[in-house]
mmCIF file of C-alpha atoms and ligand atoms in Angstrom:
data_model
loop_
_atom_site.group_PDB
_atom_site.id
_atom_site.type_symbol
_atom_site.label_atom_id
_atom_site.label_comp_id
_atom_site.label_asym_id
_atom_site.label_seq_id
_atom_site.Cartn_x
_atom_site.Cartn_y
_atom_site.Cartn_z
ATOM 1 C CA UNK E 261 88.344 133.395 88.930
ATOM 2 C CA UNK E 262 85.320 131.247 86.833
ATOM 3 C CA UNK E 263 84.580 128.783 89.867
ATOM 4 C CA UNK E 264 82.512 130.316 92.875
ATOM 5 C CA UNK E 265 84.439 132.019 95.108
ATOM 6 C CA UNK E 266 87.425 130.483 97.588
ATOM 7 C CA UNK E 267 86.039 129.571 100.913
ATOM 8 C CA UNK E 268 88.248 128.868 103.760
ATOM 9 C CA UNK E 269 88.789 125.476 102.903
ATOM 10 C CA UNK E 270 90.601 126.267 99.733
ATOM 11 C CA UNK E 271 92.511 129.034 101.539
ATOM 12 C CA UNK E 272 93.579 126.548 104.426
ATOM 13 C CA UNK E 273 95.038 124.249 101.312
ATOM 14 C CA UNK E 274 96.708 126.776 100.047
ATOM 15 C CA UNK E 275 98.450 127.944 103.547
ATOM 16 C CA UNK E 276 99.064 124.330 104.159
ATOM 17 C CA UNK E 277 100.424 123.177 100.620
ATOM 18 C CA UNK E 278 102.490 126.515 101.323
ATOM 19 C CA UNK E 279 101.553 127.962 98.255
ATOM 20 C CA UNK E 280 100.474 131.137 99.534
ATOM 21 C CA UNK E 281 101.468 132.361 103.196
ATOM 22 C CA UNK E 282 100.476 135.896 103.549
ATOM 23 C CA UNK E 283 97.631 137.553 103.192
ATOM 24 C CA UNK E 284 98.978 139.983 100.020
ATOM 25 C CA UNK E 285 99.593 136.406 98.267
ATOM 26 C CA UNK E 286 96.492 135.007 99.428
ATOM 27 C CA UNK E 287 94.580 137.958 97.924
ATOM 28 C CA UNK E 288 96.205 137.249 94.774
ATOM 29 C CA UNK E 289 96.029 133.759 94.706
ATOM 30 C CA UNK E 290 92.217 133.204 95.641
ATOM 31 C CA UNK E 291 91.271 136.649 93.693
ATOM 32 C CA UNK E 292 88.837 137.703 96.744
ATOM 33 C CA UNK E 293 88.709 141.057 98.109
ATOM 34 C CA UNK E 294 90.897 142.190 101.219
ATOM 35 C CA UNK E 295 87.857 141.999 103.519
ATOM 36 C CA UNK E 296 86.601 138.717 102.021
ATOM 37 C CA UNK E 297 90.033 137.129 102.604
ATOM 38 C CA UNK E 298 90.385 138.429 106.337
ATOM 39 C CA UNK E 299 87.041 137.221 106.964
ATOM 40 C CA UNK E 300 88.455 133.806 105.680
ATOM 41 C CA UNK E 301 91.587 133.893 107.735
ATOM 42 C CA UNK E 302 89.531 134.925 110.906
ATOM 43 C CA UNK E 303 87.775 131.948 110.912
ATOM 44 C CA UNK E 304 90.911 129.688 110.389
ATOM 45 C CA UNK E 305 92.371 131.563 113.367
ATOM 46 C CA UNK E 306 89.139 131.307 115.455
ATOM 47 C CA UNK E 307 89.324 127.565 114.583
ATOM 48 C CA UNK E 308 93.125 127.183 115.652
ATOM 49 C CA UNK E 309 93.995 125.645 111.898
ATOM 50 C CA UNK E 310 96.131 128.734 111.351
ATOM 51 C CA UNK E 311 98.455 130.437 113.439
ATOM 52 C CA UNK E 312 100.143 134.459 112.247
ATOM 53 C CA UNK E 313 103.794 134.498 113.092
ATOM 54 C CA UNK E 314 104.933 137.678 112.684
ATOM 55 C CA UNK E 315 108.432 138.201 110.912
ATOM 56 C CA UNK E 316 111.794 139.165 112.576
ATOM 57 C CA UNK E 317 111.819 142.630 114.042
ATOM 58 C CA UNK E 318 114.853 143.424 112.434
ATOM 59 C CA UNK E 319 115.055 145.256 109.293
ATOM 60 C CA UNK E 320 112.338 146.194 107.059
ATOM 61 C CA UNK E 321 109.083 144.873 109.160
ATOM 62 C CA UNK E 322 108.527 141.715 106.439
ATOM 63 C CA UNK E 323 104.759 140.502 106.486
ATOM 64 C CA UNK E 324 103.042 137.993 108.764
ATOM 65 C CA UNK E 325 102.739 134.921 107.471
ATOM 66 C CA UNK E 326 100.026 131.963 108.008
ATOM 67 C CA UNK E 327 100.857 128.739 109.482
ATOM 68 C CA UNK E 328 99.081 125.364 109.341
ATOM 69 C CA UNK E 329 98.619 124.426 113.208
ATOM 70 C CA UNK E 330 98.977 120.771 113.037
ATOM 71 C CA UNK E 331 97.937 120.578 117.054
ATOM 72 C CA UNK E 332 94.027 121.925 116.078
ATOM 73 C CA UNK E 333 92.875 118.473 117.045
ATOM 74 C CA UNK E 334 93.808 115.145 116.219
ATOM 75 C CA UNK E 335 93.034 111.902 114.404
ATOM 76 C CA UNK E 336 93.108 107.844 115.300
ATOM 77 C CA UNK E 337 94.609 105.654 112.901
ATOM 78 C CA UNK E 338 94.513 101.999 113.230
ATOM 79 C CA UNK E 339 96.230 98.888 111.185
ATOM 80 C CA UNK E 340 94.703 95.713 111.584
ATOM 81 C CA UNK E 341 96.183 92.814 110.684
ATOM 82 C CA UNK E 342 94.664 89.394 111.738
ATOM 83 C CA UNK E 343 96.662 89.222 114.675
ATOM 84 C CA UNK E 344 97.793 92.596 115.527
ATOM 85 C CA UNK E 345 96.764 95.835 116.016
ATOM 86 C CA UNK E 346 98.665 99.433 115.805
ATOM 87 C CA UNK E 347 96.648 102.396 116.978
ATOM 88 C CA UNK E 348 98.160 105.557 116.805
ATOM 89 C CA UNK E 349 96.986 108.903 117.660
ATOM 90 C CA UNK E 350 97.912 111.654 115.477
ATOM 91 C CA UNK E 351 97.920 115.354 114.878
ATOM 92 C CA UNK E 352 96.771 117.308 112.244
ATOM 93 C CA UNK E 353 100.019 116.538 110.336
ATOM 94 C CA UNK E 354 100.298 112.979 110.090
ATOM 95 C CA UNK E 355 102.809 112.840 113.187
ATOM 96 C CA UNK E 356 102.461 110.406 116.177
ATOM 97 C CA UNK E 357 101.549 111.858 119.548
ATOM 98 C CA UNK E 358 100.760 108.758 120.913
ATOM 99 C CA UNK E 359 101.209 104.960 120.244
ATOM 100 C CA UNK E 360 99.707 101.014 121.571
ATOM 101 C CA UNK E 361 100.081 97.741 119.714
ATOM 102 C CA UNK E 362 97.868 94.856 120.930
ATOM 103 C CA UNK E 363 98.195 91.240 119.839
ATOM 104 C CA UNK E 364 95.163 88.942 119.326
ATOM 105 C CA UNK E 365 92.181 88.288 117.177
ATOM 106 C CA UNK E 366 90.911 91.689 115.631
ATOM 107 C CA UNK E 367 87.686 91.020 114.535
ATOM 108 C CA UNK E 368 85.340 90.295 117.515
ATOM 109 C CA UNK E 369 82.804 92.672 118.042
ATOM 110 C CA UNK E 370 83.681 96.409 119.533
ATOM 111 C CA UNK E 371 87.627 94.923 119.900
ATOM 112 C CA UNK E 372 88.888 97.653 117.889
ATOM 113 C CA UNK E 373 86.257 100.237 119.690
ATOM 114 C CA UNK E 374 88.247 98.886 122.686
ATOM 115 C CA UNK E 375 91.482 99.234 121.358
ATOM 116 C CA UNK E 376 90.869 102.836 119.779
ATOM 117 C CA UNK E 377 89.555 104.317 123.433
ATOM 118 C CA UNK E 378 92.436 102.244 125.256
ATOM 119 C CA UNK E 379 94.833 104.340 123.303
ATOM 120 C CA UNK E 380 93.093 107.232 123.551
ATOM 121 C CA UNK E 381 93.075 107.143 127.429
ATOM 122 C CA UNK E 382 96.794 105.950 127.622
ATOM 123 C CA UNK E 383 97.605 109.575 125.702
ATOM 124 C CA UNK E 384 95.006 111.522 127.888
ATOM 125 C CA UNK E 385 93.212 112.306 124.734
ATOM 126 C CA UNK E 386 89.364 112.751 125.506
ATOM 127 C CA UNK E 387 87.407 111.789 122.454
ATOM 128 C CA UNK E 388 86.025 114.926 121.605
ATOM 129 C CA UNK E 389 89.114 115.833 120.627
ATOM 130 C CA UNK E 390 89.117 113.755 117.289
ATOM 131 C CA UNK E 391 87.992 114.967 113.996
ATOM 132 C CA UNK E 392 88.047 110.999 112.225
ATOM 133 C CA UNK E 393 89.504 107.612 112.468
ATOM 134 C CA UNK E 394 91.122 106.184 109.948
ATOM 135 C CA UNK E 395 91.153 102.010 109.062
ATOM 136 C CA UNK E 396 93.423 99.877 107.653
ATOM 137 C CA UNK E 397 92.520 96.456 106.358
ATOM 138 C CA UNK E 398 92.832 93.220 104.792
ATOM 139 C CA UNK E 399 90.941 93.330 101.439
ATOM 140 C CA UNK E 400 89.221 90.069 103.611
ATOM 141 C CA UNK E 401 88.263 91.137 106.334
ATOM 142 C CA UNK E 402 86.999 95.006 105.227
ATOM 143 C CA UNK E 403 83.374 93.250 104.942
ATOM 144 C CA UNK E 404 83.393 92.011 108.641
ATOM 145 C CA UNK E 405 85.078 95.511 109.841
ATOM 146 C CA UNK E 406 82.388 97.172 107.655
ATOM 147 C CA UNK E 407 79.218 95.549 109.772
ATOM 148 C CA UNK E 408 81.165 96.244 113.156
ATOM 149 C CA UNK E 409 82.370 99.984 112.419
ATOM 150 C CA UNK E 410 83.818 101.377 115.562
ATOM 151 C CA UNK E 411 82.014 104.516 116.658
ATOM 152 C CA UNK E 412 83.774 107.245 118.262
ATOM 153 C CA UNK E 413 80.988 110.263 119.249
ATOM 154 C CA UNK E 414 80.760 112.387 115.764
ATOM 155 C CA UNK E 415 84.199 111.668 114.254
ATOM 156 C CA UNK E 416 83.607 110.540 110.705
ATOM 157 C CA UNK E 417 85.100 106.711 110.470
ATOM 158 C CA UNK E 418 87.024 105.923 107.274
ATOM 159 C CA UNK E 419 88.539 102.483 106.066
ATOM 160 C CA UNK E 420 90.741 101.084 103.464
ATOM 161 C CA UNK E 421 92.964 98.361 102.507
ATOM 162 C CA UNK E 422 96.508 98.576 104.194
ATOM 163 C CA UNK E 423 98.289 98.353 100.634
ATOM 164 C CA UNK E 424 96.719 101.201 99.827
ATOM 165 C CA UNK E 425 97.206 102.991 103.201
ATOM 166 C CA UNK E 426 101.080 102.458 102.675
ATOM 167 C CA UNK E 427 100.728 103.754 98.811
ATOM 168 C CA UNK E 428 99.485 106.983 100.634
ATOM 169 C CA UNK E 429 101.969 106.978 103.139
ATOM 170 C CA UNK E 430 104.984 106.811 100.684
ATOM 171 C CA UNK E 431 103.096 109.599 98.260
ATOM 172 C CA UNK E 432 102.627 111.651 101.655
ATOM 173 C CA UNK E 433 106.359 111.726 102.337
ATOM 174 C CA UNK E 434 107.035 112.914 98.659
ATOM 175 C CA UNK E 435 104.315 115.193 98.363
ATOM 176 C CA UNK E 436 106.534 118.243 97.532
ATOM 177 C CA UNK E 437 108.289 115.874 94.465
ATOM 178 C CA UNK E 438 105.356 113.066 93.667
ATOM 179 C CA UNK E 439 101.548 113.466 93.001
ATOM 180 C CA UNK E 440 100.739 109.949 91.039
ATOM 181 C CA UNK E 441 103.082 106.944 92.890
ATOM 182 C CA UNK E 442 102.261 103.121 92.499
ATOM 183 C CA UNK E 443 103.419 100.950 96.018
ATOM 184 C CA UNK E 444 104.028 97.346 94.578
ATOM 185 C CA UNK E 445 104.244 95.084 97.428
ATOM 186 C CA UNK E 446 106.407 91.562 96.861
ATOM 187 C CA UNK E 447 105.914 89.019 99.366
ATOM 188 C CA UNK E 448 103.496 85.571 99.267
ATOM 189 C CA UNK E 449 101.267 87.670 97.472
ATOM 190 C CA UNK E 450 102.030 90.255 94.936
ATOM 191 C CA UNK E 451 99.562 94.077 95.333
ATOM 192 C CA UNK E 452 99.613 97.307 94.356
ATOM 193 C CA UNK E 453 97.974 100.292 96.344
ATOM 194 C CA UNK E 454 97.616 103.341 93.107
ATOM 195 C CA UNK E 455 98.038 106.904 94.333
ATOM 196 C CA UNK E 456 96.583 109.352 91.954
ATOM 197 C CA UNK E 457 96.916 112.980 92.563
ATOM 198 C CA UNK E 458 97.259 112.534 96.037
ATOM 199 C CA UNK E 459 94.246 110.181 96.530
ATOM 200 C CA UNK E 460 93.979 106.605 96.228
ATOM 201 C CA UNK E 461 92.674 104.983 93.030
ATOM 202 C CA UNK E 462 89.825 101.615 93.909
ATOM 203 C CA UNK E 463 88.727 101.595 90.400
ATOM 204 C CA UNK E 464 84.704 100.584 90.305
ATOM 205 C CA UNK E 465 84.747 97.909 92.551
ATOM 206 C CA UNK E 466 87.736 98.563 94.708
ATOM 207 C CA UNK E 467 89.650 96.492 93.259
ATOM 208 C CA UNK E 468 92.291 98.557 91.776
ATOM 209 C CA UNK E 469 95.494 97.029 91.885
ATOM 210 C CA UNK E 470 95.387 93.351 91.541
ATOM 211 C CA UNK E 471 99.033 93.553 90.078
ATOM 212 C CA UNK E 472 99.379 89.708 91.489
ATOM 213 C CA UNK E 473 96.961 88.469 88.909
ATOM 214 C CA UNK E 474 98.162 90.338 86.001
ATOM 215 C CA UNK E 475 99.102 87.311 83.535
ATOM 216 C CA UNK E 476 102.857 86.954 82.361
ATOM 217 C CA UNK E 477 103.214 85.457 79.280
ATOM 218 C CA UNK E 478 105.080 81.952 78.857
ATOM 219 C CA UNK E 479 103.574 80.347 81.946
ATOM 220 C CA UNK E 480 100.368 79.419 81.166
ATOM 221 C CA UNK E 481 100.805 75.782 82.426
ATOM 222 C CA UNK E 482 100.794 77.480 86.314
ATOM 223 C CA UNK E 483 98.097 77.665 88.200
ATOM 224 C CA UNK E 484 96.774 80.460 90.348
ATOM 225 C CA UNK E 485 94.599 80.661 93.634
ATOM 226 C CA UNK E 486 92.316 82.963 92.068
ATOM 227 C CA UNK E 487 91.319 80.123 88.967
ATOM 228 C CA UNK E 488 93.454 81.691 86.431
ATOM 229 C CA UNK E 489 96.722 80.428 85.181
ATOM 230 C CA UNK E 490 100.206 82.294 84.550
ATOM 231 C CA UNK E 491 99.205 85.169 87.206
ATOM 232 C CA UNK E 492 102.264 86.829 88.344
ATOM 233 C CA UNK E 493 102.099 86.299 91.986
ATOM 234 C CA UNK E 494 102.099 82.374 90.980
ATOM 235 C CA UNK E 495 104.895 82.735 88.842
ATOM 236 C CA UNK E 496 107.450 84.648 91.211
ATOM 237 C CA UNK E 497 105.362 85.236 94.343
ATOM 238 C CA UNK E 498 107.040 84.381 97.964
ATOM 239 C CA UNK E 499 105.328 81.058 97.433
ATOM 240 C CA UNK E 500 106.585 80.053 93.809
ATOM 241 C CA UNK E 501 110.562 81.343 95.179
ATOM 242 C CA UNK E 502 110.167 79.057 98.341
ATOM 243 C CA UNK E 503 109.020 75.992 96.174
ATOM 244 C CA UNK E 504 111.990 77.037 93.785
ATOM 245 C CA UNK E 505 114.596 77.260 96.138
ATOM 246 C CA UNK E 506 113.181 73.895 98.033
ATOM 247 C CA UNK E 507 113.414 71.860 94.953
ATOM 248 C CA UNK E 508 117.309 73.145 94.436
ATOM 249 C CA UNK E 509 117.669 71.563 97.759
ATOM 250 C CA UNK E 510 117.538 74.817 100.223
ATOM 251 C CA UNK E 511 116.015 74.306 103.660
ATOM 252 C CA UNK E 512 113.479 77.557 103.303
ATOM 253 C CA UNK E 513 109.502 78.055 104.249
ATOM 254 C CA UNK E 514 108.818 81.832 103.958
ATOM 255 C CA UNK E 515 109.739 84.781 102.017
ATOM 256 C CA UNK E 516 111.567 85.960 104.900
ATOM 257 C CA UNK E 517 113.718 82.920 104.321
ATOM 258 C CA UNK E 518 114.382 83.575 100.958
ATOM 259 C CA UNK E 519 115.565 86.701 101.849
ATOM 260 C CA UNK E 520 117.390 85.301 104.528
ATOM 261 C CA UNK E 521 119.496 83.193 101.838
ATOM 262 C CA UNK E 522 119.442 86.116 99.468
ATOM 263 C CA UNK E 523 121.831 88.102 102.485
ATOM 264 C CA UNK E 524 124.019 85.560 102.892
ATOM 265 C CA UNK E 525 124.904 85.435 99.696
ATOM 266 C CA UNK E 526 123.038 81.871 98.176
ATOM 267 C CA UNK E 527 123.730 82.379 94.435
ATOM 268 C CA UNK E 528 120.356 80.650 93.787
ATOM 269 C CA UNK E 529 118.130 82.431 95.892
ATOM 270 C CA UNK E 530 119.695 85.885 94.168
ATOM 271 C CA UNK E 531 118.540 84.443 90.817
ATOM 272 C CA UNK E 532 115.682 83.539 92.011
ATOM 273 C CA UNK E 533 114.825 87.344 93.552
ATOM 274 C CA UNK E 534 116.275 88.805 90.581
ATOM 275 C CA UNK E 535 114.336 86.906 88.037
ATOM 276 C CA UNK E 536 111.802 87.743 90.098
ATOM 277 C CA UNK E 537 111.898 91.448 89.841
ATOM 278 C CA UNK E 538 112.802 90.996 86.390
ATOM 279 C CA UNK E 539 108.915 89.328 85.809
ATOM 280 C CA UNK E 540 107.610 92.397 88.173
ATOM 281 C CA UNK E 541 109.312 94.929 86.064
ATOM 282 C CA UNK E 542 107.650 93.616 82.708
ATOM 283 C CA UNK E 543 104.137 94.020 84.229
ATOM 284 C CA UNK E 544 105.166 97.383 85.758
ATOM 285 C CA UNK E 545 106.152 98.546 82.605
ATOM 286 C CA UNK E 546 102.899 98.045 81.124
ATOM 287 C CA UNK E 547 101.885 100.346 84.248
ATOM 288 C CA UNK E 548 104.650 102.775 83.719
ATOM 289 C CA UNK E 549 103.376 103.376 79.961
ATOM 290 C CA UNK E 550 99.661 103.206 80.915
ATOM 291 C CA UNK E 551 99.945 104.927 84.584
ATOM 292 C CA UNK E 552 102.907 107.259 83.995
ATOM 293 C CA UNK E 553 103.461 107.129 87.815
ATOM 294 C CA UNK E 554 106.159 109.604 89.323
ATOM 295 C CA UNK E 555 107.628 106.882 91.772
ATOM 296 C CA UNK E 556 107.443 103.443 92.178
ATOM 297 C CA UNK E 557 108.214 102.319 95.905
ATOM 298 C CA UNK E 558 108.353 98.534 96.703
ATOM 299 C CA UNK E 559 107.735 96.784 100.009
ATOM 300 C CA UNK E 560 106.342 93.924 101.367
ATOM 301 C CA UNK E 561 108.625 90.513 103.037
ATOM 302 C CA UNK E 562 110.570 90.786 99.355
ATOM 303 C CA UNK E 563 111.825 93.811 99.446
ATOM 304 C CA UNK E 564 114.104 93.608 102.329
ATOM 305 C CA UNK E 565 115.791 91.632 99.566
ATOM 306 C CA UNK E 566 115.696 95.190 97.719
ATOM 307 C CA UNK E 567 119.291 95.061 95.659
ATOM 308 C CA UNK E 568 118.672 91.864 93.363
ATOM 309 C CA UNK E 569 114.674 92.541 93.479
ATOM 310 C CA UNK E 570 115.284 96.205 92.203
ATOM 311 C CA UNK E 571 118.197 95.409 89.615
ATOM 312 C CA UNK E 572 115.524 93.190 87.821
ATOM 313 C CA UNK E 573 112.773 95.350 88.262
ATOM 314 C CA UNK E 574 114.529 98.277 87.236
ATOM 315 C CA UNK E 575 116.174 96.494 83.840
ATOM 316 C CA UNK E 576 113.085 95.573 82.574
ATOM 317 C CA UNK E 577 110.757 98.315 83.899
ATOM 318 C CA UNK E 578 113.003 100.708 82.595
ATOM 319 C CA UNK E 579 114.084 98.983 79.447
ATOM 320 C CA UNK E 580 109.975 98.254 78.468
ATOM 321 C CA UNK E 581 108.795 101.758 78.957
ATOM 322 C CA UNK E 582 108.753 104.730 77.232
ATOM 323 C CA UNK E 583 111.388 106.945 77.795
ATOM 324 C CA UNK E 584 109.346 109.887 78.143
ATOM 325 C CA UNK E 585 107.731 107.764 81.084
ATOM 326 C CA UNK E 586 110.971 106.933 83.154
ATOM 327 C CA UNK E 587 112.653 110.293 82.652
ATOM 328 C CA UNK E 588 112.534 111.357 85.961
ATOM 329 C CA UNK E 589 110.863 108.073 87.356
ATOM 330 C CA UNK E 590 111.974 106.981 91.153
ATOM 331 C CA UNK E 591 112.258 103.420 91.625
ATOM 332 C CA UNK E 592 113.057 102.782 95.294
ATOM 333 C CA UNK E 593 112.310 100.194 98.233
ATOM 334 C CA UNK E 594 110.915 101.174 101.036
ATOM 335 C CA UNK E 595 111.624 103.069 104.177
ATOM 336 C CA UNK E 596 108.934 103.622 106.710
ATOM 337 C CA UNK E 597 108.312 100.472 107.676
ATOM 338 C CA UNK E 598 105.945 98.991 110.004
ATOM 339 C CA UNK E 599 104.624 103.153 111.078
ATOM 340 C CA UNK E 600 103.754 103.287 107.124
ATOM 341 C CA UNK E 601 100.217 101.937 107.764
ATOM 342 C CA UNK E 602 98.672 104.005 110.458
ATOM 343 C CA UNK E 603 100.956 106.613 108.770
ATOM 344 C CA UNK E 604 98.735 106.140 105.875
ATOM 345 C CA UNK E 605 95.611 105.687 107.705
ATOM 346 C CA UNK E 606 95.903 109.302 109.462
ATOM 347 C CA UNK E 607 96.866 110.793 106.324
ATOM 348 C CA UNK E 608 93.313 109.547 104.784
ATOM 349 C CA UNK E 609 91.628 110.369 108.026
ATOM 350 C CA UNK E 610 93.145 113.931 107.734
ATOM 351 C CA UNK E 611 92.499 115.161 104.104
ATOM 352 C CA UNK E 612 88.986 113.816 104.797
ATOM 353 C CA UNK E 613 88.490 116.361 107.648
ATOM 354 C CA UNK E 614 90.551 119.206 106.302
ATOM 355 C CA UNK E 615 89.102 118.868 102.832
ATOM 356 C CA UNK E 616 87.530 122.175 101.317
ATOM 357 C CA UNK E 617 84.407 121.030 101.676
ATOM 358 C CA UNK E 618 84.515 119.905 105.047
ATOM 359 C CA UNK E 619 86.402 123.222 106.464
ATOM 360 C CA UNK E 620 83.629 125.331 104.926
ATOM 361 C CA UNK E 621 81.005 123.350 107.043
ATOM 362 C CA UNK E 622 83.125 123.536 110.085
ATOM 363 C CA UNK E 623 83.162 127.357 109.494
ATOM 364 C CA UNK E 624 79.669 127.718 108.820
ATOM 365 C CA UNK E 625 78.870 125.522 112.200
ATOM 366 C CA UNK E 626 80.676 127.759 114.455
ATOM 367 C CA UNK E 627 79.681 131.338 112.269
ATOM 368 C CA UNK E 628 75.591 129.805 113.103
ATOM 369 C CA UNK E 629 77.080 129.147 116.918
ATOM 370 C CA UNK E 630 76.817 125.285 116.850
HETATM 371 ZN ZN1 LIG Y 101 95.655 84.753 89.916
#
């Protein structure tokens, strides 16, 4: 091997990306010497990260393998929203063990220190027993959440915007079939959370994403929120369909509305969705060309309007891009629904604290008998 030799931390990735599960594959794999490797695997046992099941008695005595132990500790995710709250308290692999939702204002100070200790009490979780907290956010109110950071005794605290907790969420459940994904959520405004070999993409500001403000050509005489003109989100955003539909006479408010006529059938309103996604699709296929993502999943209050919303996303996504690009592209709506944020937020809590790095310092902590 040319880079420095495989500490534990890469040989946990491999036994939990299943890419090597014994140790005569793990030798091979990492190139370190038999001794090197059980020295490796000792201290992913000692830590409880790895468990060795032996195979079946029967026939031919196959080799242990190495398991991931998901129940080594556990993280706290939490989605805020400006009235809501979702903490969940998670294992090692992403799963719930525990759940609370609380309504209110979020962003007083220590609410959320509240609410994370609440939940961890009502699952008879002491604290110690989390490894990091994970954050989703408005894009607005991350500066406020930033000066008011819950602390939780060592646990490291991470935060990020909730579009681009759910972009991790729906790369997470693919993460056998997708590495690079693009969640493009439709509702009053338009965003995009960009998953990029596994990891979420900010750009150099953070502000990766802005899909909503991507200009579309033609409609330079509307105006955005942002200043701009002809941005997508105030061409066919929840707003611009409500106003639509209002002016052809329909009694709607909200994009749930629309949708609402969309399911019972309002010939308009489908037009409307589907022109819609139409407008999406030719900004995602700039994406698709540029990006070259392996799935594209849309959510947000549009997409429960998914069948006209994907037909004209998908004609003119798929129409605009290279072939070569949509070959094996997945365009798809949603699924996980409201879990997909704290979903997201322990999956970005968890590959912070089972990261290579961070597994070799655990090691080294308990091999120097901190
Ligand atoms: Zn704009």
């Amino acid at each position: 091997m040319f880079e420095a030799q495989a500490g534990a931390g890469a040989v946990l990735r491999l036994i939990r990306d299943a890419h090597a599960t014994t140790r005569a594959q793990l030798t091979l794999t990492t190139g370190l010497s038999r001794s090197t490797l059980a020295e490796r695997v000792h201290s992913l046992l000692t830590l409880g990260l790895v468990n060795e099941v032996s195979g079946p008695s029967t026939g031919g005595r196959p080799p242990a393998t190495l398991e991931f132990n998901p129940t080594a500790g556990v993280v706290l995710a939490a989605a805020v929203s400006p009235t809501f709250c979702r903490v969940v308290v998670s294992d090692l692999g992403a799963r719930p063990v525990a759940e609370r939702s609380y309504e209110g204002p979020m962003m007083g100070p220590g609410v959320l220190q509240t609410y994370l200790r609440a939940t961890l009490e009502h699952a008879q979780v002491p604290a110690q027993r989390v490894w990091a907290v994970g954050i989703g956010v408005d894009a607005e109110h991350e500066p406020l959440l930033r000066e008011d950071l819950p602390v939780l005794g060592d646990a490291p605290v991470l935060v990020d915007r909730r579009v681009n907790l759910r972009a991790l969420a729906e790369q997470w459940t693919r993460r056998q079939a997708v590495d690079h994904l693009l969640y493009v959520s439709v509702g009053t405004s338009i965003d995009c959370g960009i998953v990029a070999d596994g990891r979420v993409h900010h750009g150099a500001r953070g502000t990766a994403g802005e899909l909503g403000h991507i200009g579309v050509p033609g409609h330079a005489d509307v105006p955005c929120a942002c200043g701009n003109t002809g941005c997508l989100e105030a061409v066919v955003g929840g707003r611009a369909l409500v106003e639509r539909l209002q002016a052809a006479g329909r009694e709607v408010a909200t994009p749930e509305g629309v949708v609402a006529l969309v399911h019972a059938g309002d010939p308009e309103a489908v037009r409307a969705v589907r022109e819609a996604g139409r407008a999406v699709g030719e900004v995602l296929a700039a994406c698709v060309n540029f990006y070259n993502p392996g799935a594209i999943v849309l959510g947000g209050e549009l997409a429960a309007a998914s069948e006209p919303l994907l037909a004209g996303l998908r004609g003119t996504a798929f129409t605009r891009s290279l072939p070569m690009a949509t070959r094996d592209l997945i365009v798809t709506a949603t699924r996980l629904g409201e879990a997909a944020e704290t979903t997201g937020a322990a999956v970005m809590a968890i590959e912070h604290v089972l990261a290579e790095a961070s597994v070799n310092r655990l090691v080294h902590r308990r091999d120097n008998g901190h």
